[in-house]
XYZ file of C-alpha atoms in Angstrom:
711
model
C -12.658 -9.811 -2.864
C -9.095 -10.833 -3.588
C -9.462 -14.501 -4.334
C -9.642 -14.765 -8.102
C -8.723 -18.415 -8.448
C -12.002 -19.111 -10.217
C -10.343 -17.671 -13.306
C -7.612 -20.273 -13.088
C -10.295 -22.883 -12.386
C -12.082 -22.092 -15.616
C -8.823 -22.242 -17.533
C -7.906 -25.574 -15.951
C -11.344 -27.001 -16.629
C -12.253 -27.282 -12.964
C -15.959 -27.831 -12.334
C -17.416 -24.781 -10.661
C -20.374 -24.707 -8.303
C -21.620 -21.531 -9.948
C -21.286 -20.198 -13.464
C -18.408 -17.801 -14.177
C -21.008 -15.071 -14.766
C -22.510 -15.509 -11.313
C -19.113 -15.714 -9.645
C -17.923 -12.556 -11.376
C -21.073 -10.778 -10.209
C -20.408 -11.910 -6.631
C -16.754 -10.926 -6.706
C -17.585 -7.428 -7.960
C -20.573 -6.953 -5.639
C -22.861 -6.394 -8.619
C -26.524 -5.741 -7.775
C -27.736 -8.752 -9.759
C -25.460 -11.234 -7.968
C -28.132 -12.513 -5.573
C -30.693 -12.930 -8.356
C -28.208 -14.836 -10.512
C -27.284 -17.143 -7.644
C -30.935 -17.775 -6.762
C -31.810 -18.534 -10.394
C -28.972 -21.033 -10.662
C -30.049 -22.639 -7.384
C -33.632 -22.986 -8.628
C -32.472 -24.575 -11.887
C -30.094 -26.921 -10.062
C -32.755 -27.980 -7.533
C -35.185 -28.744 -10.336
C -32.611 -30.984 -11.997
C -31.497 -32.443 -8.626
C -27.894 -31.671 -9.523
C -24.991 -32.382 -7.211
C -24.136 -28.733 -6.615
C -27.393 -27.746 -4.933
C -25.862 -27.515 -1.441
C -23.012 -25.341 -2.647
C -25.392 -23.118 -4.600
C -27.698 -22.780 -1.584
C -24.762 -21.703 0.578
C -23.909 -18.892 -1.824
C -27.529 -17.830 -2.295
C -28.007 -17.813 1.475
C -24.916 -15.706 2.161
C -25.953 -13.223 -0.529
C -29.461 -12.964 0.908
C -27.869 -12.336 4.289
C -25.642 -9.572 2.920
C -28.707 -8.016 1.257
C -30.443 -7.746 4.629
C -32.777 -10.713 4.113
C -31.947 -13.000 7.086
C -35.267 -14.884 7.004
C -34.760 -15.802 3.358
C -31.159 -16.767 4.091
C -32.298 -19.016 6.925
C -34.809 -20.788 4.672
C -32.187 -21.449 2.006
C -29.565 -22.698 4.434
C -31.952 -24.918 6.371
C -33.298 -26.483 3.175
C -29.991 -27.733 1.759
C -26.898 -28.920 3.652
C -23.503 -27.948 2.288
C -20.761 -30.341 1.102
C -18.842 -31.836 4.078
C -15.773 -29.629 3.637
C -17.974 -26.527 3.785
C -20.177 -27.687 6.672
C -18.530 -25.354 9.254
C -19.169 -22.365 6.966
C -22.756 -23.482 6.456
C -23.229 -23.595 10.243
C -21.631 -20.176 10.657
C -23.797 -18.440 8.062
C -26.916 -20.209 9.301
C -26.053 -18.830 12.732
C -25.729 -15.376 11.243
C -29.110 -15.717 9.531
C -30.831 -16.906 12.697
C -29.239 -14.162 14.801
C -30.400 -11.368 12.503
C -33.811 -12.992 12.133
C -34.232 -12.679 15.908
C -33.422 -16.252 16.975
C -30.413 -15.622 19.230
C -30.678 -18.979 21.013
C -30.769 -20.886 17.727
C -27.843 -18.823 16.454
C -25.830 -19.750 19.549
C -26.381 -23.434 18.801
C -25.122 -22.965 15.222
C -22.032 -21.050 16.322
C -21.342 -23.697 18.957
C -21.440 -26.334 16.200
C -18.687 -24.446 14.385
C -16.519 -24.579 17.514
C -17.169 -28.314 17.845
C -16.215 -28.994 14.224
C -12.805 -29.121 12.610
C -13.170 -25.573 11.374
C -10.157 -23.420 10.420
C -8.745 -21.293 13.217
C -9.931 -18.061 11.616
C -13.523 -19.261 11.232
C -13.440 -20.565 14.797
C -12.413 -17.117 16.055
C -15.277 -15.470 14.183
C -17.745 -18.065 15.452
C -16.576 -17.656 19.051
C -17.140 -13.902 18.881
C -20.628 -14.369 17.446
C -21.417 -17.101 19.995
C -20.655 -14.686 22.820
C -22.880 -12.017 21.290
C -25.687 -14.533 20.689
C -25.563 -15.828 24.258
C -25.660 -12.265 25.520
C -28.692 -11.445 23.385
C -30.347 -14.709 24.462
C -30.169 -13.579 28.091
C -27.232 -15.738 29.187
C -24.619 -13.167 30.268
C -22.563 -15.567 32.395
C -22.161 -18.016 29.514
C -21.459 -15.101 27.188
C -18.808 -13.707 29.533
C -16.869 -16.985 29.504
C -16.837 -17.085 25.721
C -16.047 -13.390 25.279
C -13.160 -13.450 27.746
C -11.331 -15.779 25.370
C -12.453 -14.003 22.210
C -11.537 -10.479 23.366
C -8.187 -11.598 24.728
C -7.267 -13.115 21.357
C -8.608 -10.154 19.336
C -9.356 -6.982 21.363
C -11.531 -5.316 18.738
C -13.956 -2.566 19.682
C -16.899 -4.904 19.093
C -15.557 -7.668 21.316
C -14.475 -5.306 24.073
C -17.911 -3.704 24.127
C -19.734 -7.035 24.095
C -17.468 -8.314 26.873
C -18.245 -5.208 28.894
C -21.958 -5.946 28.657
C -21.423 -9.602 29.504
C -19.242 -8.723 32.482
C -21.859 -6.301 33.737
C -24.655 -8.817 33.290
C -22.738 -11.427 35.274
C -21.942 -9.048 38.157
C -18.386 -8.051 37.243
C -18.865 -4.270 37.425
C -15.153 -3.513 37.731
C -14.449 -5.484 34.565
C -17.311 -3.753 32.788
C -15.978 -0.348 33.777
C -12.473 -1.236 32.553
C -13.737 -2.403 29.161
C -16.020 0.600 28.718
C -13.123 2.935 29.507
C -10.914 1.157 26.959
C -13.589 1.485 24.278
C -14.200 5.146 25.083
C -10.501 6.035 24.928
C -9.289 3.865 22.055
C -12.294 4.096 19.771
C -14.077 7.397 20.463
C -15.197 7.857 16.848
C -16.826 4.405 16.719
C -20.537 4.163 17.611
C -19.610 1.920 20.509
C -17.379 4.748 21.732
C -20.506 6.827 22.229
C -22.282 3.918 23.920
C -19.332 3.430 26.249
C -19.198 7.127 27.135
C -22.917 7.170 27.872
C -22.545 4.210 30.216
C -19.474 5.664 31.967
C -21.038 9.066 32.575
C -24.677 8.050 33.099
C -24.971 4.324 33.697
C -22.058 3.733 36.031
C -22.435 4.094 39.776
C -20.766 6.356 40.662
C -20.443 8.099 37.261
C -16.913 8.219 35.859
C -15.370 11.663 35.457
C -12.838 11.915 32.662
C -9.887 14.183 33.292
C -7.189 15.882 31.248
C -5.431 12.698 30.115
C -8.612 10.952 29.019
C -10.078 13.988 27.281
C -6.920 14.824 25.329
C -6.516 11.170 24.349
C -10.046 11.134 22.957
C -9.564 14.492 21.233
C -6.349 13.321 19.589
C -8.065 10.196 18.256
C -11.014 12.212 16.991
C -8.611 14.437 15.045
C -6.810 11.409 13.607
C -10.176 10.020 12.481
C -11.109 13.283 10.745
C -13.856 14.039 13.289
C -12.470 17.533 13.839
C -15.482 19.181 15.448
C -15.907 16.286 17.852
C -12.264 16.715 18.834
C -12.921 20.364 19.599
C -16.026 19.446 21.574
C -13.957 17.036 23.631
C -11.389 19.735 24.389
C -14.178 22.143 25.370
C -14.971 19.912 28.352
C -11.623 21.006 29.811
C -12.451 24.719 29.706
C -13.551 24.748 33.355
C -10.789 22.401 34.515
C -7.733 23.889 36.164
C -4.774 22.943 33.969
C -1.100 23.515 34.570
C 1.028 25.330 32.004
C 2.114 22.185 30.176
C -1.426 20.812 29.988
C -2.840 24.094 28.726
C -0.182 24.209 26.009
C -0.980 20.663 24.912
C -4.690 21.458 24.687
C -3.898 24.601 22.688
C -1.781 22.591 20.244
C -4.613 20.139 19.655
C -7.006 23.039 19.133
C -4.631 24.597 16.607
C -4.575 21.378 14.585
C -8.358 21.284 14.611
C -8.774 24.931 13.645
C -6.333 24.557 10.760
C -8.254 21.502 9.559
C -11.450 23.568 9.582
C -9.823 26.486 7.776
C -10.036 28.738 10.850
C -6.525 30.135 10.499
C -6.934 33.095 12.865
C -8.230 30.889 15.675
C -5.449 28.385 15.008
C -2.791 31.104 15.244
C -4.151 32.237 18.599
C -4.042 28.678 19.889
C -0.480 28.284 18.641
C 0.596 31.388 20.516
C -0.548 29.688 23.726
C 1.035 26.355 22.758
C 4.401 28.077 22.243
C 4.342 29.190 25.890
C 4.386 25.579 27.036
C 7.296 23.159 27.495
C 9.856 22.833 24.731
C 8.349 19.568 23.458
C 4.961 21.202 22.891
C 6.343 24.499 21.608
C 8.514 22.623 19.116
C 5.510 20.707 17.799
C 3.610 23.980 17.428
C 6.381 25.537 15.339
C 6.788 22.322 13.342
C 3.074 22.346 12.523
C 3.451 25.794 10.961
C 6.599 24.813 9.061
C 4.951 21.703 7.615
C 1.985 23.752 6.462
C 4.320 26.105 4.624
C 6.067 23.133 3.029
C 2.775 21.603 1.850
C 1.627 24.927 0.420
C 4.783 25.143 -1.754
C 5.872 28.324 0.023
C 9.425 27.027 0.005
C 11.083 30.294 0.990
C 8.947 30.597 4.116
C 9.282 26.869 4.811
C 13.101 27.188 4.628
C 13.072 30.007 7.162
C 10.790 28.122 9.526
C 12.699 24.841 9.249
C 16.012 26.555 9.957
C 14.462 28.238 12.982
C 13.372 24.840 14.316
C 16.916 23.556 14.025
C 18.307 26.579 15.849
C 15.665 26.750 18.575
C 15.056 23.068 19.346
C 18.289 21.098 18.777
C 17.330 18.534 21.432
C 13.833 17.918 20.042
C 12.702 15.755 17.086
C 11.375 18.944 15.500
C 14.922 20.327 15.366
C 16.119 17.196 13.586
C 13.340 17.509 11.008
C 13.931 21.234 10.590
C 17.633 20.801 9.895
C 16.978 18.054 7.344
C 14.345 19.987 5.420
C 16.366 23.185 5.483
C 19.050 21.352 3.503
C 16.490 19.685 1.264
C 14.887 23.029 0.430
C 18.318 24.493 -0.385
C 18.847 21.598 -2.782
C 15.445 22.038 -4.428
C 16.078 25.760 -4.907
C 19.390 25.103 -6.664
C 21.459 26.567 -3.811
C 23.873 23.667 -3.920
C 26.690 25.200 -1.877
C 24.181 26.099 0.835
C 22.763 22.560 0.672
C 26.238 21.133 1.296
C 26.644 23.348 4.335
C 23.155 22.557 5.626
C 23.509 18.793 5.331
C 27.038 18.858 6.764
C 25.657 20.693 9.812
C 22.735 18.273 9.988
C 25.050 15.243 10.082
C 27.076 16.839 12.873
C 24.191 18.085 15.008
C 21.997 14.995 14.705
C 24.302 11.972 14.559
C 21.495 9.635 15.654
C 18.863 10.929 13.255
C 16.892 8.302 11.358
C 17.356 10.479 8.278
C 21.107 10.852 8.599
C 21.974 8.420 5.778
C 19.528 10.211 3.490
C 21.073 13.525 4.501
C 24.511 12.190 3.573
C 23.153 11.177 0.190
C 21.661 14.612 -0.435
C 24.986 16.209 0.490
C 26.654 14.021 -2.123
C 23.972 14.984 -4.638
C 24.616 18.679 -3.962
C 28.324 18.083 -4.698
C 27.375 16.281 -7.919
C 25.216 19.215 -9.021
C 28.242 21.504 -8.475
C 30.451 19.070 -10.419
C 32.555 18.533 -7.287
C 33.026 14.869 -8.060
C 35.828 14.061 -5.650
C 33.853 15.613 -2.783
C 30.771 13.683 -3.883
C 32.733 10.415 -3.738
C 34.011 11.276 -0.288
C 30.456 11.861 0.922
C 29.260 8.604 -0.660
C 32.147 6.679 0.812
C 31.286 8.111 4.237
C 27.677 6.988 3.748
C 28.709 3.422 2.876
C 31.128 3.299 5.797
C 28.620 4.606 8.330
C 25.626 2.664 6.961
C 26.872 -0.450 5.155
C 23.384 -2.002 5.218
C 21.462 1.111 4.176
C 18.998 0.673 1.315
C 20.868 3.577 -0.267
C 23.886 1.337 -0.857
C 23.150 0.633 -4.548
C 22.745 4.301 -5.443
C 25.874 5.244 -3.479
C 27.910 2.630 -5.367
C 26.456 3.661 -8.699
C 27.201 7.320 -8.148
C 30.719 6.526 -6.937
C 31.300 4.982 -10.369
C 29.322 7.612 -12.251
C 31.199 10.479 -10.604
C 34.466 8.895 -11.734
C 33.112 8.765 -15.282
C 32.078 12.421 -15.074
C 35.556 13.147 -13.704
C 37.171 11.647 -16.807
C 38.016 8.093 -15.716
C 38.715 5.524 -18.427
C 36.603 2.534 -19.366
C 38.988 -0.006 -17.805
C 38.403 1.665 -14.413
C 34.697 2.176 -14.849
C 33.820 -1.291 -16.123
C 34.473 -3.212 -12.878
C 32.762 -0.504 -10.803
C 29.568 -0.610 -12.868
C 29.640 -4.418 -12.957
C 29.839 -4.447 -9.149
C 26.612 -2.420 -8.977
C 24.856 -4.980 -11.171
C 26.207 -7.895 -9.151
C 25.313 -6.431 -5.758
C 21.802 -5.169 -6.619
C 20.710 -6.863 -9.855
C 17.035 -5.856 -9.650
C 17.617 -2.179 -8.840
C 17.283 0.976 -10.914
C 21.007 1.487 -10.394
C 21.815 -1.900 -11.914
C 19.822 -0.805 -14.963
C 21.682 2.520 -15.096
C 25.011 0.718 -14.725
C 23.975 -1.583 -17.562
C 23.200 1.399 -19.797
C 26.475 3.099 -18.893
C 28.438 -0.042 -19.810
C 26.687 -0.150 -23.190
C 27.494 3.528 -23.755
C 31.157 2.709 -23.051
C 30.989 -0.201 -25.544
C 31.690 -2.642 -22.726
C 30.109 -6.054 -22.254
C 27.163 -6.088 -19.877
C 26.890 -8.967 -17.406
C 23.626 -10.845 -16.935
C 21.656 -9.455 -14.014
C 20.301 -12.937 -13.377
C 21.806 -16.133 -14.821
C 18.373 -17.555 -15.679
C 14.875 -16.122 -16.151
C 12.068 -16.939 -13.712
C 11.152 -20.615 -13.767
C 7.796 -22.120 -12.861
C 7.818 -25.350 -10.878
C 5.307 -28.097 -11.574
C 4.358 -29.234 -8.100
C 1.272 -30.906 -6.656
C -1.114 -28.504 -4.976
C -0.458 -28.334 -1.214
C -3.326 -29.971 0.692
C -3.788 -26.826 2.801
C -5.134 -25.059 -0.318
C -7.933 -27.553 -0.954
C -10.377 -25.765 1.341
C -9.634 -22.416 -0.330
C -10.358 -23.932 -3.726
C -13.626 -25.400 -2.432
C -14.635 -22.034 -0.983
C -13.877 -20.445 -4.330
C -16.110 -22.945 -6.115
C -18.890 -21.896 -3.739
C -18.303 -18.200 -4.403
C -17.203 -17.487 -0.819
C -14.293 -15.323 -1.900
C -13.790 -13.553 1.405
C -13.523 -16.860 3.240
C -11.188 -18.254 0.585
C -8.930 -15.226 0.922
C -8.893 -15.550 4.696
C -7.969 -19.220 4.397
C -5.067 -18.533 2.025
C -3.743 -15.638 4.101
C -3.911 -17.723 7.257
C -1.801 -20.478 5.745
C 0.603 -17.951 4.258
C 1.071 -16.381 7.693
C 2.095 -19.761 9.105
C 4.964 -20.229 6.671
C 8.300 -19.987 8.427
C 10.991 -20.678 5.855
C 11.884 -20.363 2.199
C 11.609 -24.132 1.784
C 7.995 -23.988 2.968
C 7.185 -20.833 1.025
C 8.517 -21.868 -2.380
C 6.033 -24.686 -3.190
C 3.204 -22.679 -1.647
C 3.977 -19.640 -3.802
C 4.148 -21.758 -6.942
C 0.849 -23.422 -6.106
C -0.699 -19.963 -5.821
C 0.778 -18.988 -9.184
C -0.757 -22.109 -10.676
C -4.146 -21.033 -9.323
C -3.785 -17.568 -10.809
C -3.318 -16.024 -7.369
C -0.456 -13.728 -8.369
C -0.958 -11.236 -5.550
C -0.864 -13.844 -2.800
C 2.131 -15.533 -4.448
C 4.002 -12.220 -4.583
C 3.215 -11.510 -0.929
C 4.542 -14.915 0.142
C 7.687 -14.373 -1.914
C 8.264 -10.886 -0.515
C 8.096 -12.299 2.997
C 10.184 -15.440 2.583
C 11.998 -15.656 -0.771
C 13.795 -12.312 -1.073
C 17.241 -13.669 -0.267
C 16.814 -16.696 -2.492
C 15.596 -14.572 -5.409
C 17.948 -11.584 -5.252
C 20.848 -13.004 -3.268
C 21.174 -16.532 -4.601
C 19.340 -15.407 -7.784
C 17.447 -18.678 -7.992
C 15.100 -18.725 -11.021
C 12.315 -20.589 -9.215
C 12.328 -17.935 -6.464
C 12.103 -15.127 -9.037
C 8.899 -16.485 -10.579
C 6.435 -15.115 -7.984
C 8.213 -11.744 -7.986
C 7.875 -11.244 -11.758
C 4.850 -13.186 -13.033
C 3.155 -12.470 -16.318
C -0.044 -11.967 -14.383
C -3.377 -11.982 -16.234
C -1.390 -12.536 -19.417
C -4.315 -12.796 -21.830
C -5.799 -9.488 -20.670
C -2.438 -7.681 -20.595
C -1.262 -8.855 -23.988
C -4.646 -8.187 -25.579
C -4.900 -4.666 -24.157
C -1.264 -3.890 -25.018
C -1.812 -4.955 -28.617
C -5.076 -3.035 -28.868
C -3.603 0.198 -27.519
C -0.054 -0.220 -28.875
C 1.810 -0.081 -25.597
C 4.624 -2.248 -24.276
C 3.027 -5.124 -22.294
C 6.062 -5.225 -20.034
C 5.407 -1.620 -19.047
C 1.872 -2.638 -18.089
C 3.257 -5.423 -15.880
C 5.869 -3.112 -14.359
C 3.210 -0.550 -13.436
C 0.890 -3.282 -12.133
C 3.663 -4.703 -9.950
C 4.304 -1.335 -8.347
C 0.678 -0.230 -8.079
C -1.022 -3.312 -6.673
C 1.524 -6.141 -6.425
C -0.910 -8.068 -8.677
C -3.877 -7.864 -6.259
C -7.138 -7.056 -8.078
C -8.974 -6.048 -4.896
C -6.661 -3.238 -3.739
C -8.171 0.187 -3.043
C -6.096 3.167 -1.890
C -7.003 6.035 0.418
C -7.385 8.145 -2.733
C -10.005 5.658 -4.034
C -7.666 4.237 -6.694
C -8.862 0.733 -7.521
C -7.673 -2.562 -8.870
C -4.550 -3.889 -10.532
C -3.554 -0.608 -12.184
C -5.026 1.579 -9.417
C -7.471 3.513 -11.565
C -9.379 6.334 -9.843
C -13.096 6.384 -10.760
C -12.810 9.950 -12.101
C -9.952 8.893 -14.380
C -11.892 5.793 -15.418
C -14.822 7.970 -16.422
C -12.560 10.114 -18.597
C -11.013 7.023 -20.199
C -14.444 5.515 -20.838
C -15.483 8.730 -22.561
C -12.399 8.591 -24.791
C -13.142 4.947 -25.594
C -16.813 5.804 -26.182
C -17.934 3.328 -23.550
C -20.585 3.676 -20.834
C -19.267 5.116 -17.578
C -18.279 2.161 -15.373
C -19.538 1.673 -11.846
C -16.692 2.086 -9.336
C -16.936 -1.619 -8.425
C -16.311 -2.523 -12.075
C -12.757 -1.228 -11.706
C -11.906 -4.287 -9.632
C -12.457 -6.408 -12.738
C -8.948 -7.375 -13.937
C -9.907 -7.197 -17.616
C -11.432 -3.704 -17.460
C -8.798 -2.324 -15.110
C -5.953 -3.583 -17.294
C -7.609 -2.274 -20.448
C -8.041 1.200 -18.980
C -4.520 1.207 -17.575
C -3.044 0.126 -20.912
C -4.936 2.872 -22.752
C -3.716 5.479 -20.283
C -0.103 4.283 -20.469
C -0.201 4.332 -24.255
C -1.292 7.967 -24.190
C 1.382 8.875 -21.644
C 4.065 7.259 -23.798
C 2.630 9.042 -26.824
C 2.974 12.394 -25.060
C 6.211 11.900 -23.100
C 8.123 9.399 -25.233
C 10.124 7.879 -22.388
C 9.197 5.236 -19.773
C 10.749 7.297 -16.971
C 8.477 10.235 -17.775
C 5.445 8.016 -18.365
C 5.959 6.402 -14.960
C 6.396 9.803 -13.318
C 3.199 11.042 -14.977
C 1.278 7.898 -13.984
C 2.213 8.495 -10.347
C 2.241 12.289 -9.996
C 0.161 13.420 -12.968
C 1.096 14.617 -16.471
C 1.229 18.247 -15.333
C 3.905 17.581 -12.726
C 5.958 15.445 -15.104
C 5.845 18.136 -17.803
C 6.886 20.775 -15.274
C 9.891 18.753 -14.118
C 11.057 18.231 -17.697
C 10.733 21.951 -18.372
C 12.859 22.740 -15.300
C 15.478 19.980 -15.621
C 15.546 18.727 -19.204
C 19.255 19.514 -19.529
C 20.132 16.889 -16.928
C 21.096 13.356 -17.943
C 18.482 10.719 -17.172
C 20.032 9.406 -13.959
C 20.443 12.858 -12.464
C 16.969 13.883 -13.646
C 15.433 10.988 -11.702
C 17.401 11.872 -8.573
C 16.050 15.425 -8.662
C 12.346 14.549 -8.923
C 11.075 16.574 -5.947
C 8.472 14.058 -4.715
C 10.085 11.263 -2.722
C 7.262 8.856 -3.517
C 7.548 9.528 -7.246
C 11.343 9.122 -7.217
C 11.006 5.678 -5.688
C 8.087 4.817 -7.957
C 9.955 5.700 -11.133
C 13.054 3.803 -10.084
C 11.162 0.597 -9.373
C 8.917 0.744 -12.448
C 11.780 1.317 -14.870
C 13.940 -1.357 -13.243
C 11.044 -3.819 -13.418
C 10.394 -2.866 -17.042
C 14.002 -3.719 -17.871
C 13.823 -7.031 -16.023
C 10.561 -8.067 -17.664
C 12.176 -7.425 -21.039
C 15.301 -9.363 -20.148
C 13.319 -12.261 -18.655
C 10.617 -12.691 -21.276
C 11.573 -10.668 -24.343
C 12.823 -12.343 -27.495
C 15.657 -9.864 -27.924
C 14.189 -8.210 -31.003
C 12.297 -5.634 -28.959
C 14.928 -5.038 -26.283
C 14.295 -2.097 -23.999
C 15.670 1.115 -25.430
C 16.308 3.597 -22.646
C 17.550 6.984 -23.889
C 19.912 8.514 -21.351
C 18.693 12.015 -22.118
C 15.221 13.241 -21.214
C 13.116 14.113 -24.282
C 10.844 17.144 -24.491
C 7.214 16.082 -24.082
C 4.464 17.127 -26.419
C 2.392 20.037 -25.197
C -0.677 18.235 -26.461
C -1.933 14.905 -25.253
C -3.403 13.330 -22.160
C -3.556 15.779 -19.272
C -5.664 13.979 -16.658
């Protein structure tokens, strides 16, 4: 649940429908949430307090989510909601009736939502449920009319499947067949995909026979969904089908991917041998699959050989482009800088339309820098800026143009304007920070990156946020989030976005405010450098928790904010594919280790969405990383890639100056991560620091301690 405005409500003294304890339990999906809400409802009803309708709405929705639709129905029927929440009351009452077996009654409730002045998003949800309710109530023709509109607006697997049933029930067999085929092909791993396949092959008259195109489409989607064996089963249906050479090669390639995923290397190799006999497009993908596996396994020598072979064998295929690029990159990583120059020069020539060409030009310049060929590096950087004037690599090209002149012996009067230009053109970048540090090292005056720090505006709350606040008071966080995101999506200009973003900041909704700013206020913040536009980009989010945890664990609070900005963009509800959770993206396993160090009970995974706990754990971890590594660049690298990787990179490259060390971090994600975190750390200091604790950024990488945090 992302909407955390109840925190701001408590701070502002806003009357809440539920206690903060109950709302926190709801937001974190704690097991006692329903009991807390029901107890507060009982107490409120006994006192005949004004909030009984709001409390009943929350208690009813929680009973519904706990699989108690009859109880939910009783609660929602007994107490009407406040007028502003009446459409939501009708919707959840419809849900309760539907799951309690009263489809006809549910349809009436959902119809009431459509007749009310409900938000567009709630109306869309109610229309979908109305169609399903009418279908279950035995009214397929009415359901079909509703579902035609709903599925057209949002062709989800659920709506497409329900529309298929409604079409079939109203006599539209062709429409039913079309929808079932769409479900079977687009969503094979979904349960409705199985239902659709069963209908197509057994319930349709005549039965539908899927051919090569349909089977390979389903197999590909199974593999993407991680359902590897089901993908293989799908391909097995083609064993008795006569395939041409190209089709057989494509099937073999899919089988190879599946076998590799299952660890069946020998079977995968046999399939690849067949795939390589197919057309160039398939054969190239087969060879690329092998090369990528070598790259991921850190067998760089073998990966270099395979990538170069792709370039030589498939110059007209995307695989050749990728092979040429990674051949140069692997030369660079291995310290073969002269070879890297040759590889990237050939790459630029052979693939002039490559999407990676600007990056290849940068790596060629970096190879020249590593060989101390500074004039050649500047020529490569100048070529990059000329060919790609709007590339996001512009700031680093300009910085290294200036830096290479310094390394080549240029004087301060030449270097000063060049470094100042980097700061002026990209004031929030890592390269502006590096230029700033280089100017200080040259005893030159450093210009302000921004003329003024972020400035909060005191504006009245936009009326479109009133419903979201009311939903928050009722504990309907998901609905509140949907309401805010819907209004944010309708913003069309910076003038509209600015007051909206500041209203969100005032409500403590830092993540939503940042998202609005990123979409609409970038130019005003970093081009015009307007202080009011900067505020949602660099808020002191959850300040009490951050400052308290930073003091407790003796870590720079601005480093906590910089990490938080990069990890979650200030959204407490974020969860990554790796199961990292919350503002500081703490993985449950790491949280358990931190809790053990702090001598606390092991937290439930859901507890990591709590801003206070997440910040406290993140601050502890950062303090230990700084204790071990002694430099924010290394702490950021360790936070992203792990302490072991960071220590290894220092061991291999500690002789390099800081800027060059960062450029040679082998993980692209970590390079970008470190650059943003350290730039944000600098800006937070310059915006909010008192000057006495100004950021000290050593330009040489220190040796980390062998002891210290290692997880």
